[in-house]
Every structure is written in C-alpha cells, then in structure tokens.
C-alpha cells in the first residue's frame, strides 16, 4: 500500500490477503480480504490496534519494523477472533513490554484461544480511556458485532473510530481509503449479511451508541478505510433499521425440470404484479449473494423437489443458513414437485424457527405442473403482491 498514513503518527500496518477465497471454511471471498492493523504514536506511548491473521504475522512485523517502531506499550484487541488476534503471540514476542488491552470477556477468550497469560492483560470497562501522551484512546464496548466480547476504540483527538469487524468488508485493495463506493457497498453488504445480520437488534443499539461521537474516519479491520464515514453509516442504518422491500428471494433446486417450471412460472407471475424477484439456483449459488439478497427481502419462496422423502439437501442447507442469519423477512412459502409423497414442507418449515414469518400456503404438485398447479402459483403470487402492498413494502 503506497499511503499508510491516516494522520500524523497514525499508520495502517495491516496485511492484504489478495488470494484468500474462503473464510471460516464457509464464506466465499470473491475479492480476497485484508486484516487491518493500525499503529498510534503518542508523545509518551505507542499503541497497536488489533493484529492480523496468523498466516500473515510476518507481514505485520515487517510493517512495524519499516516504521521504526521499537516499543509498543499497548496492543488493543478489539475482538478475539483469530483473523485479528492470531498474531498476538508473535507481536508479544517482538514487543515483550506490551500489554494487551481488551474487554474482560475478550481477555478470557484470548486466554483460551491463544494461551496468553493473565499478567499480559489490561481489562477495560466501557468508556474507559488510556492516554498515550497527547492522544486518548476511549474503549466503547460493542457486544455482538459479531461476537459477545467486542469493543471499538475511539481516538479522541483525531476523531478516528477503530471499529474492527463493524463497517468492514472483505475486499483486498491497494487503496487505503474507499475509492469505489459501489464496489465497497457490495462488499460491505455481503459482509454484513454473512456475519452481522443475525445480531441486527444489538447492532441497532451499537449504532445508537456511537451516534454522539464526532467521527472523521472509520478504520475497520477488513477492507478500505472510510474517510467519508457517512457513506457506510447510512448503509448500515438502512440494513438494520429499514422495513423490508418489495422483494421475493427464490432459492431453488430442480432435478428433472418440474420444480424449475414452477419457479419460472411463479417468477413471471410475481413480476407481472410488480414484485421484484431474485432467483437462485442452489447448485451454483454463491451463498454470499443469497445472504445479501436476504438483507432487504420481504418474502422467501423456497423451491424444492422431494428427494429421499424430504427437501433436497442443498435446499435444507440454504434453509438452515437463512434461519441462522435471521433476516427481516415477513413471509415464507414453499413450492415444488414430488413423485410419490414425502415430508418436504413439514421438514423445511421445522427448520425455520428463528424466522418470525407468516407461512403462505405452499404449492406442491405431483410430477410436472399442470393447469391447477399454475392456478395455485398465480394465487400465491397474488397473495404475496397483496401482502407487500398492505405493508407498504416499496
Ligand atoms: Fe474479522 Fe470476526 O473477525
């Protein structure tokens, strides 16, 4: 990265992971990612904000050496997940005088995860501060973005919020700051959808909590830094507070074309009624795209054939994820074809206990869909369109 300076004495010292394509052995990373770490020099002391993934710990050490950092008093661990904490043992080896600053809960987790001894820690309460000499770090507890132990660090004099995963994006770029808002919006929304969305109500509280802070820069731990923070604050605000939109998400599997025919018909019937549809063939879908679509959708219609006497396993996987992600959906329905019977609807409905939704009458057909089945799909489309209109979902 050519420019690493956020302010005089405040530098990005992270690592860009251009080639990583999977996170948590689950989440696709089409654009790679970065692990952002920052160094802050006060007149008396120096602090490091978060570290990097352990696979890139030497990159961090080299960055610190290049800046001539010989002493670090505090390593702030905003979050215990290893993509930010994993290089702590290596940094503590290089800077044995440093103390790890963390919430009490994060301290306990780091002791478990990385075997860092108790005496290395300073546990900080909500709103507690530490002075570096002319610079003040304020620690803002922000549980559940997206683990229970997390905090944000606010550098008062420079009005910089080090937000860790909050406001981050999996995006490898050589630019320090956001240059392409469209690209960052997409990456940040994907990031929110995949890990933050289940905690939407606590994220609302955390957004309220930082509302009164003057913030010139948001420096997250993944992706580019926000020097125009209103862009990402506005986006988060809309994702967590807004009503769902007039959108149906339709993930489906078809084995011999019957369920696909039903999907095709329903999509057209919905479009004719001015409902936006996002259709996903689960054999080839990037689950990040599906998660993003769920951020704004009012309705999900799941399309599945009956196989092994239940829903297709790929559909079950998508239903499990949708249930875990807890999007702000209001309506769910199921459509699909069966050969001789089975319990696809009952099994799928039982997989969605977290969703506070109304289940709309499913449409199941025997074999290839026929006239009555198409009528039932028309009726489902009409019901969805009416429900969206009743709620003013635009
Ligand atoms: Fe980027 Fe939750 O770690």
Coordinates of C-alpha atoms and ligand atoms in Angstrom, one line a residue:
X1 CA 0.0 0.0 0.0
X2 CA 1.5 3.3 -1.0
X3 CA -0.2 5.6 1.5
X4 CA -0.3 4.2 5.1
X5 CA -0.8 7.4 7.0
X6 CA -4.2 8.2 8.5
X7 CA -2.9 11.2 10.4
X8 CA 0.5 12.3 11.7
X9 CA 1.6 9.4 13.9
X10 CA -1.3 7.1 12.9
X11 CA -0.5 4.4 10.4
X12 CA -2.0 1.4 8.7
X13 CA 0.2 -1.6 9.3
X14 CA -2.0 -4.5 8.2
X15 CA -1.8 -7.2 5.6
X16 CA -3.6 -7.7 2.3
X17 CA -4.7 -11.2 1.6
X18 CA -5.3 -11.0 -2.2
X19 CA -5.7 -14.7 -2.8
X20 CA -7.8 -15.9 0.1
X21 CA -11.1 -17.3 -1.2
X22 CA -12.8 -18.8 1.8
X23 CA -13.3 -17.6 5.4
X24 CA -14.4 -19.7 8.4
X25 CA -14.2 -22.6 5.9
X26 CA -17.7 -21.3 4.9
X27 CA -17.8 -17.8 3.5
X28 CA -16.7 -17.2 -0.1
X29 CA -14.3 -14.3 -0.6
X30 CA -14.6 -13.4 -4.2
X31 CA -12.4 -10.3 -3.7
X32 CA -9.9 -11.6 -1.1
X33 CA -9.7 -9.6 2.1
X34 CA -7.3 -7.6 4.4
X35 CA -6.5 -7.7 8.1
X36 CA -6.1 -4.1 9.1
X37 CA -3.9 -3.2 12.0
X38 CA -3.0 0.3 13.0
X39 CA -0.2 1.9 15.0
X40 CA -0.8 5.1 17.0
X41 CA 2.1 7.1 18.4
X42 CA 1.5 9.4 21.4
X43 CA 4.1 11.7 22.9
X44 CA 4.9 9.0 25.5
X45 CA 3.5 5.7 24.4
X46 CA 2.7 3.8 21.3
X47 CA -0.4 1.5 20.8
X48 CA -1.2 -1.1 18.2
X49 CA -4.8 -1.6 17.3
X50 CA -5.5 -5.3 16.6
X51 CA -3.1 -7.6 14.8
X52 CA -3.5 -9.8 11.7
X53 CA -4.3 -13.3 10.7
X54 CA -1.5 -15.6 11.9
X55 CA -0.7 -16.7 8.4
X56 CA 0.4 -13.1 7.7
X57 CA 2.1 -12.3 11.0
X58 CA 5.5 -11.7 9.4
X59 CA 3.9 -9.0 7.2
X60 CA 2.8 -7.1 10.3
X61 CA 6.2 -7.4 12.0
X62 CA 7.9 -6.1 8.8
X63 CA 5.5 -3.2 8.6
X64 CA 6.3 -2.2 12.2
X65 CA 10.0 -2.6 11.6
X66 CA 9.8 -0.5 8.5
X67 CA 8.1 2.3 10.5
X68 CA 10.9 2.0 13.1
X69 CA 8.5 1.0 15.9
X70 CA 10.8 -0.1 18.7
X71 CA 8.4 0.0 21.7
X72 CA 4.7 -0.8 22.0
X73 CA 3.0 -0.2 25.3
X74 CA -0.5 -1.4 24.4
X75 CA -1.9 -3.8 21.9
X76 CA -5.6 -3.2 21.7
X77 CA -7.5 -6.4 21.0
X78 CA -10.9 -5.1 19.9
X79 CA -12.0 -8.7 19.0
X80 CA -10.8 -12.2 19.9
X81 CA -11.4 -13.8 16.5
X82 CA -8.1 -15.1 15.2
X83 CA -8.0 -13.2 12.0
X84 CA -7.3 -10.2 14.2
X85 CA -5.8 -11.7 17.4
X86 CA -3.9 -14.6 15.9
X87 CA -0.6 -12.7 15.5
X88 CA -0.7 -11.5 19.2
X89 CA 1.8 -14.2 20.4
X90 CA 4.2 -13.2 17.7
X91 CA 3.8 -9.5 18.4
X92 CA 4.2 -10.0 22.1
X93 CA 7.4 -11.9 21.5
X94 CA 8.8 -9.0 19.4
X95 CA 7.5 -6.4 21.9
X96 CA 7.6 -8.2 25.3
X97 CA 6.9 -4.9 27.2
X98 CA 3.4 -4.6 25.6
X99 CA 0.1 -5.2 27.5
X100 CA -3.0 -6.5 25.7
X101 CA -5.9 -4.2 26.2
X102 CA -9.3 -5.9 25.9
X103 CA -12.8 -6.2 27.4
X104 CA -12.9 -8.6 30.4
X105 CA -14.7 -11.1 28.2
X106 CA -12.2 -10.8 25.3
X107 CA -9.4 -11.3 27.8
X108 CA -10.9 -14.6 28.9
X109 CA -11.4 -15.7 25.3
X110 CA -7.8 -14.8 24.3
X111 CA -6.5 -16.8 27.3
X112 CA -8.5 -19.8 26.0
X113 CA -7.8 -19.3 22.3
X114 CA -4.2 -18.2 22.3
X115 CA -2.9 -19.2 25.8
X116 CA -1.8 -15.6 26.5
X117 CA -1.1 -15.4 30.3
X118 CA -3.3 -13.3 32.6
X119 CA -0.5 -10.9 33.6
X120 CA -0.2 -9.7 30.0
X121 CA -3.7 -8.1 30.0
X122 CA -5.3 -4.9 31.0
X123 CA -9.1 -5.4 31.0
X124 CA -11.0 -2.2 30.3
X125 CA -14.6 -1.2 31.1
X126 CA -17.0 0.5 28.7
X127 CA -15.9 4.1 28.0
X128 CA -12.6 3.7 29.9
X129 CA -9.7 5.6 28.5
X130 CA -5.9 5.3 28.2
X131 CA -3.6 8.2 27.4
X132 CA -0.7 7.8 25.1
X133 CA 0.5 11.3 25.8
X134 CA -1.4 14.0 23.8
X135 CA -3.7 11.2 22.5
X136 CA -6.5 9.4 24.2
X137 CA -8.0 6.0 23.4
X138 CA -11.6 5.5 24.5
X139 CA -12.9 2.0 24.6
X140 CA -16.5 1.5 23.6
X141 CA -18.0 -1.9 24.4
X142 CA -20.0 -3.1 21.4
X143 CA -21.1 -6.6 22.1
X144 CA -22.4 -8.8 19.2
X145 CA -20.7 -7.2 16.3
X146 CA -20.5 -10.2 15.8
X147 CA -19.0 -11.9 18.9
X148 CA -20.1 -11.1 22.5
X149 CA -16.7 -9.7 23.6
X150 CA -16.1 -7.0 21.0
X151 CA -15.3 -3.3 21.5
X152 CA -14.5 -0.3 19.4
X153 CA -11.6 2.1 20.0
X154 CA -12.1 5.8 19.5
X155 CA -9.0 8.0 19.1
X156 CA -10.5 11.2 20.5
X157 CA -8.1 13.9 19.3
X158 CA -8.1 12.7 15.7
X159 CA -11.8 11.6 15.7
X160 CA -10.9 8.1 14.3
X161 CA -13.1 5.1 15.2
X162 CA -11.2 1.8 15.0
X163 CA -14.3 -0.4 14.5
X164 CA -12.8 -3.9 14.0
X165 CA -15.3 -6.0 12.0
X166 CA -18.0 -3.4 12.3
X167 CA -18.3 -1.4 9.0
X168 CA -15.7 -3.8 7.4
X169 CA -15.7 -5.5 4.1
X170 CA -13.8 -8.5 2.7
X171 CA -12.1 -6.6 -0.1
X172 CA -8.4 -6.7 -1.0
X173 CA -7.3 -3.4 -2.4
X174 CA -4.1 -1.4 -2.5
X175 CA -6.0 1.8 -1.7
X176 CA -6.0 2.9 1.9
X177 CA -9.4 4.7 1.6
X178 CA -12.6 3.9 -0.2
X179 CA -12.2 4.9 -3.8
X180 CA -15.1 3.0 -5.5
X181 CA -18.2 3.3 -3.3
X182 CA -20.2 0.9 -5.4
X183 CA -17.7 -1.8 -5.0
X184 CA -17.3 -1.2 -1.3
X185 CA -21.1 -1.0 -0.8
X186 CA -21.4 -4.5 -2.3
X187 CA -18.5 -6.0 -0.3
X188 CA -19.7 -4.4 3.0
X189 CA -23.3 -5.5 2.4
X190 CA -22.1 -9.1 1.8
X191 CA -20.0 -8.9 5.0
X192 CA -22.9 -7.5 7.0
X193 CA -25.3 -10.2 5.6
X194 CA -22.9 -13.1 6.3
X195 CA -21.9 -12.4 9.9
X196 CA -23.7 -9.3 11.3
X197 CA -27.3 -9.8 10.2
X198 CA -28.2 -12.3 13.0
X199 CA -27.4 -9.6 15.6
X200 CA -29.4 -6.8 13.9
X201 CA -31.1 -5.7 17.1
X202 CA -27.9 -5.3 19.1
X203 CA -26.3 -3.6 16.1
X204 CA -29.1 -1.1 16.2
X205 CA -28.1 -0.4 19.8
X206 CA -24.5 -0.1 18.9
X207 CA -25.2 2.3 16.1
X208 CA -27.2 4.4 18.6
X209 CA -24.3 4.2 21.0
X210 CA -21.8 5.8 18.6
X211 CA -24.2 8.4 17.2
X212 CA -23.0 11.2 19.5
X213 CA -19.3 10.7 18.7
X214 CA -17.7 13.1 16.2
X215 CA -16.2 10.7 13.7
X216 CA -14.0 11.9 10.8
X217 CA -12.6 8.4 9.9
X218 CA -13.9 4.9 10.4
X219 CA -11.0 2.4 10.3
X220 CA -12.3 -1.1 10.2
X221 CA -10.3 -4.3 10.4
X222 CA -11.2 -5.5 6.9
X223 CA -11.3 -3.6 3.6
X224 CA -10.6 0.0 2.9
X225 CA -10.8 2.8 5.5
X226 CA -13.8 5.2 5.4
X227 CA -12.7 8.8 5.2
X228 CA -16.3 9.7 4.4
X229 CA -18.0 7.7 7.2
X230 CA -21.5 8.9 6.4
X231 CA -21.5 6.5 3.4
X232 CA -21.1 3.4 5.5
X233 CA -23.1 4.7 8.5
X234 CA -26.0 5.4 6.1
X235 CA -25.7 1.9 4.5
X236 CA -25.7 0.2 7.9
X237 CA -28.6 2.3 9.1
X238 CA -30.7 1.2 6.2
X239 CA -29.7 -2.5 6.5
X240 CA -30.6 -2.7 10.2
X241 CA -33.5 -0.2 10.6
X242 CA -35.4 0.0 7.3
X243 CA -38.5 -2.1 6.6
X244 CA -38.1 -4.9 4.1
X245 CA -38.5 -4.1 0.4
X246 CA -41.0 -5.4 -2.2
X247 CA -38.6 -8.3 -3.0
X248 CA -39.1 -12.1 -3.2
X249 CA -36.0 -14.2 -2.9
X250 CA -36.4 -17.6 -4.6
X251 CA -33.7 -20.2 -3.9
X252 CA -34.4 -23.5 -5.5
X253 CA -33.2 -26.9 -6.7
X254 CA -34.7 -28.8 -9.6
X255 CA -33.7 -32.4 -10.5
X256 CA -35.7 -33.1 -13.6
X257 CA -37.2 -29.8 -14.6
X258 CA -40.6 -29.9 -12.8
X259 CA -39.7 -27.6 -9.9
X260 CA -37.8 -25.4 -12.3
X261 CA -41.0 -24.9 -14.4
X262 CA -42.9 -23.9 -11.3
X263 CA -40.2 -21.4 -10.3
X264 CA -40.2 -20.0 -13.8
X265 CA -43.9 -19.5 -13.8
X266 CA -44.0 -18.0 -10.3
X267 CA -41.2 -15.6 -11.1
X268 CA -43.2 -14.3 -14.1
X269 CA -46.4 -14.1 -12.1
X270 CA -44.7 -12.0 -9.5
X271 CA -43.0 -9.7 -12.0
X272 CA -46.4 -9.2 -13.7
X273 CA -47.6 -8.0 -10.3
X274 CA -44.7 -5.5 -9.9
X275 CA -42.8 -7.6 -7.3
X276 CA -39.0 -7.7 -7.6
X277 CA -37.7 -11.3 -7.7
X278 CA -34.2 -12.7 -7.0
X279 CA -33.9 -16.3 -8.2
X280 CA -31.0 -18.5 -7.1
X281 CA -30.2 -22.0 -8.4
X282 CA -28.7 -23.5 -5.3
X283 CA -26.5 -25.9 -7.3
X284 CA -24.3 -22.9 -8.4
X285 CA -25.2 -20.1 -6.0
X286 CA -22.5 -18.2 -4.1
X287 CA -24.1 -18.2 -0.6
X288 CA -22.8 -14.7 0.0
X289 CA -25.1 -13.5 -2.8
X290 CA -28.1 -15.3 -1.3
X291 CA -27.3 -13.8 2.1
X292 CA -27.1 -10.3 0.6
X293 CA -30.5 -10.7 -1.1
X294 CA -32.0 -11.7 2.2
X295 CA -30.9 -8.4 3.8
X296 CA -33.8 -6.5 2.1
X297 CA -36.3 -9.2 1.1
X298 CA -39.9 -9.3 2.5
X299 CA -40.6 -12.8 1.3
X300 CA -38.7 -16.1 0.6
X301 CA -40.2 -18.8 -1.6
X302 CA -38.2 -22.0 -1.4
X303 CA -38.4 -24.3 -4.4
X304 CA -37.6 -27.9 -3.8
X305 CA -38.2 -31.3 -5.3
X306 CA -38.9 -34.1 -2.8
X307 CA -35.9 -36.5 -2.7
X308 CA -35.1 -39.1 0.0
X309 CA -38.6 -38.4 1.3
X310 CA -37.7 -34.7 2.2
X311 CA -36.4 -31.5 0.8
X312 CA -33.3 -31.6 -1.4
X313 CA -30.2 -31.5 0.9
X314 CA -28.9 -28.3 -0.9
X315 CA -32.3 -26.7 -0.1
X316 CA -32.0 -27.8 3.5
X317 CA -28.6 -26.2 3.7
X318 CA -30.0 -22.9 2.4
X319 CA -32.9 -23.1 4.8
X320 CA -30.5 -23.7 7.7
X321 CA -28.5 -20.7 6.7
X322 CA -31.5 -18.4 6.3
X323 CA -32.7 -19.4 9.7
X324 CA -29.3 -18.7 11.3
X325 CA -29.0 -15.4 9.5
X326 CA -32.3 -14.1 10.9
X327 CA -33.2 -11.7 8.1
X328 CA -36.1 -9.3 8.5
X329 CA -38.4 -11.5 6.3
X330 CA -42.1 -11.4 6.9
X331 CA -43.4 -14.2 4.6
X332 CA -42.2 -17.7 3.6
X333 CA -43.7 -20.2 1.2
X334 CA -42.6 -23.4 -0.4
X335 CA -43.2 -24.7 -3.9
X336 CA -42.0 -27.9 -5.6
X337 CA -42.7 -31.2 -7.3
X338 CA -42.8 -34.7 -5.8
X339 CA -43.0 -38.1 -7.3
X340 CA -45.0 -40.1 -4.7
X341 CA -45.0 -38.3 -1.4
X342 CA -42.8 -37.2 1.4
X343 CA -42.5 -34.6 4.1
X344 CA -40.6 -31.8 2.3
X345 CA -42.9 -29.0 3.5
X346 CA -43.1 -30.1 7.1
X347 CA -39.3 -30.7 7.3
X348 CA -38.5 -27.3 5.8
X349 CA -41.0 -25.4 7.9
X350 CA -39.5 -27.0 11.0
X351 CA -36.0 -25.7 10.0
X352 CA -37.1 -22.0 10.2
X353 CA -37.9 -21.5 13.9
X354 CA -35.9 -18.2 14.2
X355 CA -37.9 -16.5 11.4
X356 CA -40.8 -14.6 12.7
X357 CA -42.8 -15.1 9.5
X358 CA -46.2 -15.9 8.2
X359 CA -46.1 -19.2 6.2
X360 CA -48.1 -18.7 3.0
X361 CA -50.0 -21.7 1.5
X362 CA -47.3 -23.9 -0.2
X363 CA -47.8 -25.2 -3.7
X364 CA -46.8 -28.8 -4.3
X365 CA -47.5 -30.7 -7.4
X366 CA -47.3 -34.4 -8.4
X367 CA -44.8 -34.7 -11.3
X368 CA -44.8 -32.0 -13.9
X369 CA -47.0 -28.9 -13.0
X370 CA -50.5 -28.9 -14.6
X371 CA -53.3 -26.3 -15.0
X372 CA -54.4 -26.4 -11.4
X373 CA -50.8 -26.1 -10.2
X374 CA -50.3 -23.0 -12.3
X375 CA -53.5 -21.5 -10.9
X376 CA -52.2 -22.2 -7.4
X377 CA -49.0 -20.4 -8.3
X378 CA -50.9 -17.4 -9.7
X379 CA -52.8 -17.3 -6.4
X380 CA -49.6 -17.4 -4.4
X381 CA -48.1 -14.6 -6.5
X382 CA -51.3 -12.5 -5.9
X383 CA -51.2 -13.2 -2.2
X384 CA -47.6 -12.1 -2.0
X385 CA -48.2 -8.9 -4.0
X386 CA -51.2 -8.0 -1.8
X387 CA -49.3 -8.6 1.4
X388 CA -46.4 -6.5 0.3
X389 CA -48.8 -3.7 -0.7
X390 CA -50.7 -3.9 2.6
X391 CA -47.4 -3.4 4.4
X392 CA -46.2 -0.6 2.0
X393 CA -43.1 -2.5 1.2
X394 CA -41.6 -0.5 -1.7
Ligands
LIG1 FE1 -12.7 -10.3 11.2 FE2 -14.8 -11.5 13.5 O1 -13.2 -11.4 12.6

